[in-house]
Amino acid sequence: MPNKQRGRGSERPGDGKTAHQETGSPSSSSDVAAAQALTTVVGLLLHFEQLHRTSHELALQEERNRISREIHDGISQSLALLILKMEIISRLADSDPVRMKVELRNVMSILELTVQELRRTLAQLLVTRP
């Protein structure tokens, strides 16, 4: 007689007992329900872990994008302006020394503000977030 599938064990030829019955672990509908519930819980936990990981990665990407925008909109724009001002100053050296001095003071002010902005941005990067 071929083995028949019953519950979680298979009937052994000749004695009518399943492997689980022989070891004292009866197969019951409550065991099956518990196993299914455990499988569901494990699946949900794995899914939750993946969602948590994805959420964390998205938060990191959003923070990187924010910092990138901040650097682009602030610091890099200031540096580009300073390059243009320095070109103007180099042309004024011979023709208008008074205006050159005014432009140099402007460059110094912009540099001071840019350094402060850079320090603020770096401080934000160094803050440990929970």
XYZ file of C-alpha atoms in Angstrom:
130
model
C 0.000 0.000 0.000
C 1.541 3.430 -0.973
C 2.187 6.068 1.642
C -0.755 8.377 2.194
C -0.278 11.986 3.209
C -2.124 12.846 6.423
C -1.604 16.012 8.372
C 2.132 16.464 8.779
C 3.222 12.836 8.861
C 2.918 9.994 6.433
C 1.483 6.613 7.295
C 4.071 3.887 7.529
C 3.217 0.675 5.763
C 1.818 -1.953 8.018
C 1.145 -0.222 11.307
C -1.232 2.658 10.404
C 0.759 5.181 12.484
C 2.324 8.344 11.192
C 5.878 9.316 12.047
C 4.518 12.060 14.320
C 2.215 9.680 16.135
C 5.077 7.344 16.842
C 7.187 10.117 18.418
C 4.326 11.356 20.546
C 3.645 14.555 18.542
C 0.090 14.214 17.373
C -0.793 16.152 14.276
C -3.841 18.266 14.903
C -5.631 21.153 13.303
C -4.426 23.410 16.146
C -0.802 22.495 15.313
C -1.397 23.324 11.672
C -3.110 26.598 12.595
C -0.230 27.532 14.927
C 2.326 26.742 12.228
C 0.403 28.835 9.710
C 0.126 31.717 12.181
C 3.847 31.522 12.914
C 4.624 31.506 9.203
C 2.417 34.557 8.730
C 4.075 36.399 11.632
C 7.574 35.617 10.337
C 6.556 36.776 6.861
C 5.154 40.004 8.283
C 8.304 40.609 10.329
C 10.499 40.111 7.273
C 8.271 42.469 5.283
C 8.375 45.054 8.098
C 12.183 44.823 8.196
C 12.357 45.443 4.439
C 9.983 48.423 4.744
C 12.050 49.815 7.611
C 15.263 49.454 5.591
C 13.657 51.103 2.555
C 12.279 53.930 4.699
C 15.717 54.511 6.213
C 17.362 54.558 2.765
C 14.770 57.040 1.496
C 15.333 59.298 4.501
C 19.089 59.245 3.881
C 18.581 60.061 0.206
C 16.251 62.953 1.085
C 18.850 64.319 3.510
C 21.592 64.028 0.870
C 19.384 65.856 -1.639
C 18.633 68.609 0.882
C 22.327 69.098 1.645
C 23.181 69.074 -2.056
C 20.558 71.763 -2.768
C 21.788 73.809 0.168
C 25.390 73.663 -1.026
C 24.414 74.380 -4.628
C 22.039 77.226 -3.835
C 24.273 78.838 -1.258
C 27.946 78.065 -1.181
C 28.553 77.266 -4.849
C 26.595 80.340 -5.976
C 28.663 82.506 -3.637
C 31.891 81.030 -4.956
C 30.808 81.629 -8.554
C 30.021 85.258 -7.668
C 33.451 85.618 -6.066
C 35.127 84.384 -9.247
C 33.284 87.026 -11.271
C 34.136 89.742 -8.750
C 37.804 88.765 -8.806
C 37.822 89.090 -12.610
C 36.363 92.584 -12.261
C 38.943 93.467 -9.616
C 41.811 92.310 -11.821
C 40.571 94.644 -14.589
C 40.207 97.556 -12.146
C 43.737 97.318 -10.776
C 45.176 99.754 -13.295
C 42.115 101.805 -14.272
C 40.198 102.450 -11.025
C 42.071 101.609 -7.803
C 39.368 103.197 -5.606
C 36.625 100.991 -7.069
C 38.989 98.033 -6.869
C 39.277 98.549 -3.105
C 35.482 98.716 -2.775
C 35.125 95.485 -4.742
C 37.809 93.815 -2.602
C 35.864 94.739 0.550
C 32.735 93.249 -1.062
C 34.648 90.075 -1.846
C 35.847 89.848 1.745
C 32.265 90.237 3.037
C 30.986 87.565 0.669
C 33.846 85.259 1.676
C 33.064 85.725 5.371
C 29.376 84.923 4.795
C 30.266 81.924 2.637
C 32.590 80.540 5.297
C 29.829 80.939 7.907
C 27.355 79.163 5.644
C 29.845 76.380 5.010
C 30.385 75.963 8.753
C 26.609 75.771 9.345
C 26.240 73.134 6.630
C 29.113 71.081 8.008
C 27.727 71.352 11.532
C 24.428 69.922 10.278
C 26.310 66.996 8.777
C 28.101 66.315 12.050
C 24.936 66.264 14.169
C 24.046 62.687 14.975
C 20.412 61.984 14.330
C 18.507 59.287 16.240
